[in-house]
Coordinates of C-alpha atoms and ligand atoms in Angstrom, one line a residue:
Chain A
M1 CA 189.8 116.3 72.7
A2 CA 187.5 113.8 70.1
S3 CA 188.9 111.0 68.3
T4 CA 188.2 110.2 64.9
E5 CA 187.5 107.3 65.3
T6 CA 183.7 105.9 64.5
T7 CA 181.8 104.9 67.9
F8 CA 179.9 103.0 66.6
N9 CA 181.0 99.5 67.3
L10 CA 179.5 96.9 64.3
R11 CA 178.2 93.5 65.6
A12 CA 179.4 92.4 62.4
P13 CA 181.9 92.4 59.4
A14 CA 185.1 92.5 59.4
H15 CA 185.7 91.3 56.2
G16 CA 183.0 94.1 55.1
A17 CA 183.8 96.5 51.9
R18 CA 184.9 100.2 52.0
V19 CA 182.9 103.2 50.9
E20 CA 185.9 103.7 49.2
E21 CA 186.7 100.9 46.9
K22 CA 182.3 101.1 45.9
L23 CA 183.3 105.0 44.6
Y24 CA 185.4 102.9 42.5
N25 CA 182.6 101.8 40.5
V26 CA 180.4 105.0 41.0
R27 CA 180.8 107.9 37.9
F28 CA 182.0 112.2 38.6
K29 CA 182.3 114.5 36.6
T30 CA 185.1 116.6 39.2
D31 CA 185.4 120.0 39.0
E32 CA 188.7 120.9 39.7
D33 CA 188.8 124.8 40.1
Q34 CA 186.1 124.7 43.3
S35 CA 184.7 123.1 46.3
H36 CA 180.7 122.1 46.6
L37 CA 181.5 122.4 50.3
I38 CA 182.8 125.1 52.4
V39 CA 183.6 124.8 56.1
L40 CA 182.8 127.7 57.2
D41 CA 184.3 128.3 60.5
P42 CA 187.6 125.4 61.5
Q43 CA 187.5 126.2 65.5
M44 CA 184.0 125.3 65.4
C45 CA 185.0 122.2 64.5
A46 CA 188.0 121.9 66.5
R47 CA 184.9 122.3 69.1
C48 CA 182.5 120.1 67.8
T49 CA 182.3 117.1 70.2
D50 CA 181.5 114.6 68.7
K51 CA 182.2 115.7 64.9
P52 CA 179.1 113.7 63.2
C53 CA 179.3 115.0 59.7
T54 CA 182.4 112.4 59.7
I55 CA 181.1 109.3 60.7
F56 CA 177.4 109.8 59.3
C57 CA 178.4 111.2 55.7
P58 CA 177.9 107.4 53.2
V59 CA 180.9 108.4 51.3
N60 CA 183.3 109.6 53.6
V61 CA 183.8 113.5 52.4
Y62 CA 184.6 114.9 55.8
T63 CA 188.1 113.3 58.3
W64 CA 189.5 116.0 61.0
E65 CA 193.6 116.0 60.7
L66 CA 194.4 115.4 64.0
K67 CA 197.8 117.3 63.7
D68 CA 196.3 120.4 61.7
Q69 CA 192.9 119.7 64.0
R70 CA 190.1 120.6 61.9
I71 CA 188.0 119.1 59.2
S72 CA 189.4 117.7 56.1
V73 CA 187.0 118.1 52.7
G74 CA 187.1 114.8 50.3
Y75 CA 184.8 117.1 47.9
E76 CA 185.1 115.1 45.2
K77 CA 183.7 112.3 46.6
C78 CA 180.9 113.4 47.3
V79 CA 177.1 112.0 46.4
E80 CA 175.6 115.5 47.2
C81 CA 172.4 113.2 49.9
G82 CA 172.0 116.7 51.6
A83 CA 173.1 115.0 55.3
C84 CA 175.8 117.3 56.4
R85 CA 174.0 120.6 55.8
I86 CA 170.9 119.4 57.4
G87 CA 173.3 117.4 60.4
C88 CA 175.6 119.7 61.0
P89 CA 174.9 120.9 64.1
Y90 CA 177.1 124.0 64.0
F91 CA 175.4 124.7 60.0
N92 CA 179.2 125.2 60.3
I93 CA 178.6 124.0 56.3
E94 CA 178.6 125.8 53.6
W95 CA 175.9 123.5 51.3
R96 CA 175.5 124.3 46.9
Y97 CA 175.4 121.7 44.5
P98 CA 178.7 121.6 42.5
K99 CA 177.9 123.7 38.6
G100 CA 175.5 122.2 35.8
G101 CA 177.1 118.9 35.1
F102 CA 179.7 119.0 37.0
G103 CA 179.2 116.4 40.9
V104 CA 177.9 112.2 40.6
Q105 CA 176.5 111.2 37.6
Y106 CA 174.4 107.3 38.4
K107 CA 174.7 105.5 36.0
N108 CA 171.6 102.7 37.9
G109 CA 170.2 105.3 40.2
Chain B
M1 CA 154.0 142.6 34.6
R2 CA 157.7 142.7 32.4
T3 CA 156.4 142.8 28.8
V4 CA 157.7 139.3 26.4
S5 CA 162.1 140.3 25.6
N6 CA 162.4 138.8 22.3
R7 CA 166.0 138.5 23.7
H8 CA 168.5 135.0 23.3
H9 CA 170.8 133.3 23.9
R10 CA 172.8 130.7 22.7
D11 CA 172.9 127.2 25.0
P12 CA 176.6 125.9 24.2
R13 CA 175.9 122.2 24.5
R14 CA 172.9 121.7 22.5
R15 CA 173.0 124.6 20.7
I16 CA 169.5 126.2 21.2
A17 CA 168.2 129.1 21.7
L18 CA 167.0 129.9 25.0
A19 CA 164.7 132.8 25.6
D20 CA 164.6 134.3 27.9
R21 CA 160.5 133.9 28.6
Y22 CA 157.9 131.4 29.2
D23 CA 154.6 130.8 31.2
V24 CA 156.0 127.6 32.8
I25 CA 159.5 127.2 34.3
V26 CA 159.7 124.0 35.2
V27 CA 162.3 123.0 38.1
G28 CA 163.5 119.4 38.1
A29 CA 163.4 116.4 35.8
G30 CA 162.9 113.9 38.3
L31 CA 159.6 112.4 38.2
A32 CA 157.4 115.2 39.4
G33 CA 159.3 118.4 37.2
T34 CA 159.4 115.6 34.1
A35 CA 155.6 115.3 34.3
A36 CA 154.2 118.2 35.2
S37 CA 156.8 120.1 32.2
Y38 CA 155.2 116.8 29.8
L39 CA 151.1 117.7 30.6
L40 CA 151.6 121.3 30.7
A41 CA 153.4 121.5 27.2
K42 CA 150.7 118.8 25.7
A43 CA 148.0 121.6 27.3
G44 CA 149.9 123.8 24.7
L45 CA 152.2 126.3 27.6
N46 CA 155.3 127.2 26.9
V47 CA 157.5 125.2 29.2
I48 CA 161.1 124.7 29.9
C49 CA 161.9 122.3 32.6
I50 CA 165.4 123.0 33.3
E51 CA 167.7 120.3 35.4
R52 CA 170.9 119.9 37.1
G53 CA 172.6 117.4 36.3
D54 CA 174.2 115.9 32.9
E55 CA 170.8 113.8 31.3
P56 CA 168.4 113.9 33.3
G57 CA 168.1 111.1 36.1
T58 CA 172.0 110.8 37.0
K59 CA 171.0 112.6 39.8
N60 CA 168.7 110.1 41.4
V61 CA 168.3 107.8 43.7
M62 CA 164.8 105.0 44.1
G63 CA 164.5 102.0 45.1
G64 CA 162.9 101.0 42.7
V65 CA 159.0 100.3 43.0
L66 CA 157.0 103.0 40.8
Y67 CA 153.2 101.8 40.5
R68 CA 151.4 101.9 37.5
Q69 CA 147.9 103.5 38.0
P70 CA 149.3 107.2 39.5
T71 CA 152.1 106.8 36.3
E72 CA 149.6 106.4 33.9
K73 CA 147.0 109.6 35.6
V74 CA 150.1 111.6 33.9
I75 CA 151.0 108.6 30.6
P76 CA 148.2 105.8 29.4
G77 CA 150.0 103.3 28.9
W78 CA 153.6 104.0 30.3
W79 CA 154.8 101.3 30.7
R80 CA 154.6 99.7 27.6
E81 CA 157.1 101.3 26.0
A82 CA 159.4 102.6 29.2
P83 CA 162.3 101.0 30.1
V84 CA 160.5 99.0 33.0
E85 CA 163.0 96.3 35.3
R86 CA 160.7 93.6 36.5
P87 CA 156.1 93.7 37.6
I88 CA 155.5 92.6 41.1
V89 CA 154.0 89.6 41.6
E90 CA 154.6 89.0 45.0
E91 CA 156.1 91.7 48.2
R92 CA 157.3 90.3 51.3
L93 CA 157.6 91.7 55.2
W94 CA 160.8 90.4 56.8
L95 CA 161.4 91.4 61.0
I96 CA 164.8 90.4 61.5
T97 CA 166.6 89.7 64.7
P98 CA 170.5 89.3 65.0
D99 CA 169.5 85.2 63.9
S100 CA 165.4 84.6 63.5
L101 CA 163.1 86.0 61.1
V102 CA 159.2 86.2 61.2
Q103 CA 157.7 87.1 57.2
A104 CA 154.7 87.9 56.4
G105 CA 154.1 88.5 52.6
F106 CA 151.7 88.4 49.2
K107 CA 151.9 86.6 45.9
S108 CA 149.6 86.5 42.9
L109 CA 149.2 85.9 39.7
R110 CA 147.6 88.7 38.7
Y111 CA 149.7 91.0 39.5
A112 CA 152.0 89.1 36.8
E113 CA 149.6 90.1 33.7
E114 CA 147.9 93.7 32.4
P115 CA 147.1 96.1 33.7
F116 CA 149.9 95.5 36.2
N117 CA 150.6 96.6 39.6
A118 CA 153.7 98.2 39.9
F119 CA 157.7 97.5 38.2
T120 CA 160.1 98.1 39.1
V121 CA 162.5 100.7 37.4
L122 CA 166.1 102.5 37.4
R123 CA 165.6 105.8 37.8
V124 CA 169.1 106.9 35.4
K125 CA 167.3 104.9 32.7
F126 CA 163.3 105.7 33.2
D127 CA 164.2 109.8 33.7
K128 CA 165.6 109.9 30.2
W129 CA 162.9 108.1 28.8
F130 CA 160.3 110.5 31.0
A131 CA 162.2 113.5 29.8
D132 CA 161.5 112.1 25.8
Q133 CA 157.9 111.8 26.2
A134 CA 158.0 115.4 28.5
T135 CA 160.5 116.7 25.2
A136 CA 158.0 114.9 22.1
A137 CA 155.1 117.1 24.0
G138 CA 157.1 120.2 22.9
A139 CA 158.5 121.4 25.9
L140 CA 161.8 122.5 26.3
V141 CA 164.3 120.1 28.8
I142 CA 167.7 121.8 29.0
T143 CA 170.3 120.1 31.1
N144 CA 173.5 121.0 33.1
T145 CA 171.9 123.6 34.4
V146 CA 171.9 124.9 37.7
V147 CA 168.7 127.0 39.4
E148 CA 170.4 129.1 42.5
D149 CA 167.5 131.9 42.9
V150 CA 163.9 133.3 42.9
I151 CA 164.4 136.8 40.9
R152 CA 161.0 138.2 42.3
E153 CA 160.0 142.2 41.1
N154 CA 157.1 143.1 43.7
G155 CA 157.5 141.1 45.7
R156 CA 156.2 138.3 43.2
I157 CA 158.3 135.0 42.0
V158 CA 159.1 136.2 38.1
G159 CA 161.8 133.9 37.0
V160 CA 165.0 132.2 38.0
R161 CA 168.4 132.8 37.7
T162 CA 170.3 129.8 36.7
G163 CA 174.1 128.6 36.6
R164 CA 174.5 129.9 33.3
E165 CA 176.0 133.3 32.3
D166 CA 173.2 135.8 31.0
G167 CA 171.2 132.7 33.0
D168 CA 167.5 134.3 33.9
V169 CA 164.5 133.1 32.8
Y170 CA 161.1 134.3 33.6
A171 CA 157.9 133.1 33.6
N172 CA 154.7 133.5 34.8
V173 CA 155.2 130.4 37.0
V174 CA 157.3 128.4 38.7
I175 CA 157.5 125.4 39.6
A176 CA 159.8 124.0 42.2
A177 CA 160.6 120.7 41.6
D178 CA 163.6 120.0 43.0
G179 CA 163.6 117.2 45.5
V180 CA 164.2 116.7 49.0
N181 CA 167.0 119.3 49.8
S182 CA 164.7 121.5 47.6
L183 CA 167.6 124.9 48.5
L184 CA 164.7 126.7 45.7
S185 CA 161.2 126.6 48.0
K186 CA 164.7 127.8 51.4
K187 CA 165.4 130.5 48.8
A188 CA 161.5 131.3 47.8
G189 CA 161.8 131.9 51.9
L190 CA 158.3 129.2 52.3
H191 CA 160.8 127.5 54.7
G192 CA 163.3 126.6 56.6
E193 CA 166.3 125.2 56.8
L194 CA 165.1 120.8 57.5
P195 CA 166.2 118.8 61.2
P196 CA 167.9 116.1 60.6
N197 CA 164.7 114.0 62.4
R198 CA 163.1 115.2 59.5
V199 CA 164.9 113.5 56.5
A200 CA 165.4 110.2 56.5
L201 CA 169.5 108.9 54.9
A202 CA 169.3 106.1 52.5
V203 CA 172.1 104.6 50.5
K204 CA 171.2 101.9 48.5
E205 CA 174.2 99.4 45.9
I206 CA 172.8 97.4 42.9
V207 CA 173.6 94.0 43.2
N208 CA 174.9 91.9 39.5
L209 CA 173.5 88.4 39.7
P210 CA 172.3 86.4 36.4
R211 CA 169.2 86.3 36.2
E212 CA 168.5 82.6 36.8
K213 CA 169.3 83.2 39.9
I214 CA 167.6 86.2 40.9
E215 CA 164.2 84.1 40.1
D216 CA 165.5 81.0 41.7
R217 CA 166.6 82.5 44.8
F218 CA 162.9 84.7 45.1
L219 CA 160.6 82.0 43.3
L220 CA 160.3 84.0 40.4
N221 CA 158.7 83.1 37.1
A222 CA 161.0 84.4 34.0
N223 CA 160.5 88.1 34.6
E224 CA 158.2 88.5 37.5
G225 CA 160.1 90.3 39.8
A226 CA 159.4 90.6 44.2
T227 CA 159.7 92.8 46.8
I228 CA 161.3 92.3 50.1
E229 CA 161.2 95.0 53.4
I230 CA 163.4 94.2 55.8
F231 CA 162.1 95.8 59.3
G232 CA 164.2 94.9 62.7
D233 CA 167.9 94.5 63.2
S234 CA 169.0 95.7 60.0
T235 CA 168.2 99.3 61.2
I236 CA 170.0 98.3 64.8
G237 CA 167.0 100.4 66.3
M238 CA 167.0 103.0 64.3
L239 CA 163.2 104.4 62.7
G240 CA 164.3 102.8 59.2
Y241 CA 164.5 99.8 57.3
G242 CA 166.5 97.4 54.8
F243 CA 164.4 96.5 51.2
I244 CA 165.5 93.9 48.8
Y245 CA 164.2 94.7 44.9
T246 CA 164.9 92.5 41.7
N247 CA 165.7 93.6 38.6
R248 CA 166.5 92.4 35.6
D249 CA 169.7 91.4 35.9
S250 CA 170.1 92.8 39.7
L251 CA 169.5 93.2 42.7
S252 CA 168.0 97.3 44.4
V253 CA 169.7 96.2 47.8
G254 CA 168.9 99.9 50.5
V255 CA 168.7 101.0 53.7
G256 CA 167.7 103.7 55.5
A257 CA 167.1 105.4 58.6
L258 CA 166.2 109.5 60.2
L259 CA 169.4 111.2 60.1
S260 CA 168.6 112.2 63.7
D261 CA 169.1 108.8 64.6
F262 CA 171.7 108.5 62.6
I263 CA 173.6 110.8 64.3
R264 CA 172.2 109.5 67.5
K265 CA 173.6 106.2 67.7
G266 CA 177.1 107.6 66.0
V267 CA 176.6 105.0 63.0
N268 CA 178.1 104.7 59.4
P269 CA 176.0 104.1 56.5
N270 CA 178.2 102.8 54.7
D271 CA 179.1 99.9 57.4
L272 CA 175.0 100.0 58.2
M273 CA 174.7 98.3 54.4
E274 CA 177.4 96.0 55.0
R275 CA 175.7 94.5 57.4
F276 CA 172.6 94.2 56.1
K277 CA 174.4 92.6 53.4
T278 CA 176.2 90.2 55.7
H279 CA 172.6 89.2 57.6
P280 CA 172.8 86.2 58.4
M281 CA 169.3 85.6 57.5
I282 CA 170.3 88.0 54.3
R283 CA 173.8 87.3 52.7
R284 CA 172.3 83.7 50.8
L285 CA 170.2 86.9 48.6
L286 CA 173.1 87.8 47.5
E287 CA 176.0 86.3 47.2
G288 CA 177.9 85.6 45.0
G289 CA 176.5 89.5 44.0
E290 CA 178.6 92.0 42.4
S291 CA 177.9 95.2 43.8
K292 CA 178.2 97.4 40.5
E293 CA 177.3 101.0 42.1
Y294 CA 176.8 102.7 45.2
M295 CA 174.5 106.0 46.3
A296 CA 173.1 107.9 48.9
H297 CA 169.7 109.8 49.4
L298 CA 167.6 111.9 51.2
I299 CA 163.9 111.2 52.2
P300 CA 161.7 113.6 53.4
E301 CA 159.9 112.2 56.6
G302 CA 156.9 113.6 58.8
G303 CA 154.3 114.1 56.8
A304 CA 151.3 116.7 56.6
A305 CA 153.3 118.7 59.6
A306 CA 156.6 119.1 57.9
M307 CA 155.6 120.3 54.6
P308 CA 155.6 124.1 53.8
P309 CA 153.3 126.4 51.7
V310 CA 153.6 124.0 48.1
S311 CA 151.7 127.6 47.0
T312 CA 153.3 131.6 46.4
D313 CA 153.0 134.6 44.9
G314 CA 154.2 132.7 41.4
M315 CA 155.4 129.7 42.3
L316 CA 154.2 126.0 42.8
V317 CA 156.2 123.2 44.6
V318 CA 155.6 119.7 44.5
G319 CA 156.8 115.9 44.6
D320 CA 160.2 115.5 47.5
A321 CA 160.2 119.2 47.6
A322 CA 157.5 119.5 49.3
G323 CA 157.6 116.6 51.8
M324 CA 155.8 114.7 49.9
S325 CA 156.4 111.1 51.2
N326 CA 154.7 107.6 52.2
A327 CA 158.1 106.1 54.1
I328 CA 156.5 102.7 56.0
Y329 CA 154.1 102.4 52.0
R330 CA 157.4 103.1 50.5
E331 CA 155.0 105.9 48.1
G332 CA 157.1 108.5 47.1
S333 CA 157.3 108.5 43.5
N334 CA 152.9 108.5 43.4
L335 CA 152.8 110.9 45.6
A336 CA 155.5 113.3 43.0
L337 CA 153.1 112.8 40.2
I338 CA 150.2 113.2 41.5
S339 CA 151.3 116.4 43.1
A340 CA 152.4 117.4 39.8
K341 CA 149.2 116.8 37.7
L342 CA 146.7 118.6 40.4
A343 CA 150.6 121.5 40.1
A344 CA 149.9 121.3 36.2
Q345 CA 145.5 121.7 36.3
A346 CA 146.0 124.6 38.8
V347 CA 148.8 126.1 36.3
M348 CA 146.0 125.3 33.4
E349 CA 143.5 127.6 35.6
A350 CA 145.3 130.5 35.9
H351 CA 146.7 130.6 32.8
E352 CA 143.3 130.1 31.3
Q353 CA 142.5 133.0 33.8
G354 CA 145.3 134.9 33.7
D355 CA 146.1 135.1 36.6
Y356 CA 148.6 133.5 38.6
S357 CA 148.3 134.9 42.0
V358 CA 148.7 133.1 45.4
R359 CA 144.9 132.9 44.9
T360 CA 144.1 131.1 41.8
L361 CA 147.4 129.1 42.1
S362 CA 146.0 127.8 46.0
R363 CA 143.5 125.6 43.6
Y364 CA 146.6 123.5 43.3
N365 CA 146.1 123.8 47.3
A366 CA 142.8 122.3 47.6
L367 CA 143.2 120.0 45.1
L368 CA 145.5 118.4 47.3
D369 CA 143.3 118.6 50.1
E370 CA 140.4 116.8 48.3
S371 CA 143.4 114.0 47.0
F372 CA 144.5 111.0 49.1
I373 CA 148.2 113.6 49.2
M374 CA 146.9 115.3 51.9
K375 CA 145.1 112.3 53.4
D376 CA 147.7 110.2 53.5
L377 CA 149.9 112.9 54.6
H378 CA 147.8 113.5 57.0
L379 CA 147.3 110.1 58.9
Y380 CA 150.8 109.2 58.1
S381 CA 152.3 112.9 60.6
R382 CA 150.3 110.4 63.2
T383 CA 152.4 107.4 62.3
S384 CA 156.1 108.9 61.8
R385 CA 155.3 110.8 65.3
F386 CA 154.3 108.1 67.3
F387 CA 157.6 105.5 65.9
Q388 CA 160.0 108.2 65.9
R389 CA 158.2 108.7 70.5
N390 CA 158.3 104.3 71.0
S391 CA 161.1 102.9 68.5
E392 CA 161.0 100.2 70.3
F393 CA 159.1 98.8 68.4
L394 CA 162.2 98.4 66.0
E395 CA 163.8 96.3 68.4
L396 CA 162.1 94.8 71.0
Y397 CA 158.9 94.1 69.0
P398 CA 160.8 91.7 66.8
E399 CA 162.3 90.1 69.1
M400 CA 159.5 89.3 71.2
L401 CA 158.1 87.9 67.9
A402 CA 160.3 85.8 66.9
D403 CA 161.3 84.6 70.4
A404 CA 157.5 83.4 71.2
A405 CA 158.0 81.7 67.7
H406 CA 160.5 79.8 69.2
E407 CA 159.0 79.1 71.8
L408 CA 155.6 78.0 69.5
L409 CA 157.4 76.0 66.5
S410 CA 160.1 74.1 68.9
V411 CA 159.0 71.0 69.1
N412 CA 160.0 69.8 72.6
S413 CA 157.0 68.0 74.8
V414 CA 155.9 71.0 76.2
P415 CA 152.4 71.1 76.6
K416 CA 151.3 73.9 74.5
Q417 CA 148.9 75.4 77.5
D418 CA 152.6 75.9 79.3
K419 CA 154.2 77.0 76.4
Q420 CA 151.2 80.0 76.2
R421 CA 152.2 80.6 79.7
K422 CA 156.3 80.8 79.3
I423 CA 155.5 83.1 76.2
M424 CA 153.6 85.3 78.3
R425 CA 155.5 85.4 81.2
R426 CA 158.7 86.6 78.8
L427 CA 156.9 88.6 77.6
L428 CA 155.8 90.8 80.9
A429 CA 159.2 90.5 81.7
R430 CA 159.9 92.4 79.2
R431 CA 157.0 95.8 78.4
R432 CA 153.7 95.6 81.3
P433 CA 150.3 95.1 80.9
W434 CA 150.0 98.2 80.3
K435 CA 152.5 99.7 78.5
L436 CA 151.6 96.4 76.2
V437 CA 148.6 97.5 75.4
R438 CA 149.4 101.2 75.7
D439 CA 151.7 100.0 72.5
A440 CA 149.3 97.9 70.5
V441 CA 146.0 100.7 70.9
G442 CA 148.6 104.0 70.1
A443 CA 150.5 101.5 66.6
L444 CA 146.9 101.2 65.5
R445 CA 145.3 104.4 66.6
S446 CA 148.6 105.8 64.5
L447 CA 147.9 104.0 62.0
T448 CA 144.4 104.2 60.8
Ligands
FAD501 C1 166.7 105.1 48.7 C2 165.4 105.2 47.9 C3 164.2 103.8 48.0 C4 163.1 104.5 47.8 N1 162.3 104.0 46.8 C5 160.8 104.3 46.5 C6 160.2 103.2 45.9 O1 160.1 102.3 45.8 N2 159.1 103.6 45.3 C7 158.4 104.8 45.7 O2 157.3 104.9 45.2 N3 159.3 106.3 45.7 C8 160.2 105.6 46.1 N4 161.1 106.7 46.8 C9 161.4 108.1 46.8 C10 160.8 108.2 45.8 O3 162.3 108.4 45.0 C11 160.8 110.2 45.6 O4 159.5 110.0 45.8 C12 160.1 110.7 44.4 O5 162.3 110.7 43.3 C13 160.3 112.1 44.8 O6 160.2 113.1 43.2 P1 161.0 114.8 42.5 O7 160.3 114.8 41.3 O8 159.6 115.2 43.5 O9 162.6 114.4 43.5 P2 163.4 113.7 42.9 O10 162.6 112.5 42.0 O11 164.2 114.5 44.3 O12 163.8 114.4 41.7 C14 164.7 116.3 41.1 C15 165.2 117.1 40.3 O13 165.4 118.3 40.9 C16 167.0 118.0 40.0 N5 167.3 119.3 40.9 C17 167.4 119.8 42.4 N6 168.3 120.8 42.3 C18 167.7 121.4 41.2 C19 168.6 122.7 41.1 N7 168.8 124.1 41.4 N8 168.7 123.4 39.7 C20 168.5 122.3 38.8 N9 168.2 120.9 38.6 C21 167.3 120.5 39.8 C22 167.5 117.1 40.6 O14 169.2 117.2 39.9 C23 166.2 116.2 40.1 O15 166.6 115.5 38.7 C24 162.6 106.4 47.1 C25 163.6 107.3 47.8 C26 164.8 106.5 48.1 C27 165.8 107.4 48.3
SF4_502 S1 179.8 119.0 62.3 FE1 179.4 120.2 61.9 S2 181.2 121.7 63.9 FE2 181.2 119.3 63.7 S3 183.1 118.8 62.7 FE3 181.3 118.4 61.4 S4 181.3 120.7 59.9 FE4 182.2 121.0 61.8
SF4_503 S1 176.0 115.5 50.8 FE1 176.2 113.6 51.6 S2 177.5 112.8 50.2 FE2 178.3 115.1 50.3 S3 179.9 115.2 51.4 FE3 177.4 115.8 52.7 S4 176.7 114.4 53.9 FE4 178.3 113.6 52.0

């Protein structure tokens, strides 16, 4: 079974800021009713060896739940870049924009 | 053809009547969409521009260098009114290794005065201003609205379906200016999903710093700006680069690489950003700065070879949605603006003739071909293919260059000729002569 650890060994910073801290400064209007990201086939994720979505998503929306053997989707922190739609090797993510006016609302851009 | 209907419904947020028929629907109020809306409204066409964000700009990320001349093709003198950060007077190119830096650059005082060459901007501020100009010209810009699909009749595109109730809108022509993800051009069947080596993933941070600190650290006079593009160890061998641009009271700090390289190497973008910001050659520029916003965005890659068809019956595709970006020259905004201008021109001609078939609309293709856009994007296809195949350029050559510089500049009582021989020996130990020649010729050919 693949682990959730990133395989990338950083030569640099022990003191690097975590993305979760950075997200405190990012403004969102969350759609509490529904996720705009849907993992289509959980079985596929179990078979997906590298689980790249858990690594390349710039805000760690996807985490592999070892116990439940499934990917959990923290859609409320998604910044809508689109990478997971393209980068999932099995096209296993149904990707939509959040409803009009919802989702990330950058202050600078 | 569908007849004009006078059915209206109330827009719940803006309290404006939303007619269901226009001359033109523009999807997206980014650079390309707003430019097209502005120009077409100014020419007297009835234009609606539909944006999914709560305001134009709040979904958009750019390094931040907006060029004066191409933007003037849309609004002459724009920079006198628009919210700009700093005019760019110096551009630097850095090649870094874990412990060294080789640099080149160009600074000119001519860039510090009119007519200027380029300015840093923050898209949230700029896009809002830009959209206000389109509104003033007569376009109807509506926000908070996602365009979900195209509407077809008899095979041609006649409008769009939005996420609102009764949200169908009709027009003679739709301009897809919905950016790099362009779900709309996919719905229109113009292309399939992009492969991961045809997009770059970039992350960016706003790092606040007092003005005087910025001007001291970057050797700038008051209100002048500088850019640094940073290749080499900034992307640990992935195809991409980092950048630092000066805003008024902050720095735009970013790093990006091909999505396929992030996947291949198993790199997390925030880890890459942290490593970049704390790199020994970079850390001091940012020291004491406060990280104010973290963002991520894709950039289309691959040049002309990766572009979808840009015209079809009833629809044109502009800007990032059409894959127009030239990342090694940091160009994207200009391609978005100029392609929008050419699309607007084609639409005006179609409007005059009353014919919106692909035959008439493909005038846009011809205009693109004649312009610098397609010339540059064909060249960029070659360039990006070459560097994708020869990724050692990003790791090996900066190291070899730094190594050679270190040897030459270390004063250690060794004769210069011996030093040169030593450099050559070390070079050849890492790369065979025919490979070196092939690299040099290949790189030159791919860039010219
Ligand atoms: C990190 C980074 C740095 C960059 N740096 C530079 C630089 O320094 N200089 C430069 O020239 N270029 C730069 N670029 C490229 C440049 O940002 C783009 O080329 C440019 O923004 C493209 O403009 P556009 O109008 O085509 O797309 P965008 O600006 O992306 O606009 C698309 C708009 O459409 C809206 N939209 C999308 N889908 C829908 C829908 N379905 N319904 C309604 N609205 C929708 C979006 O919300 C958005 O407002 C950079 C890009 C990135 C990511
Ligand atoms: S990359 Fe796709 S298949 Fe693999 S774990 Fe993520 S969502 Fe599942
Ligand atoms: S769109 Fe981008 S930010 Fe959102 S989940 Fe996918 S990769 Fe993460």
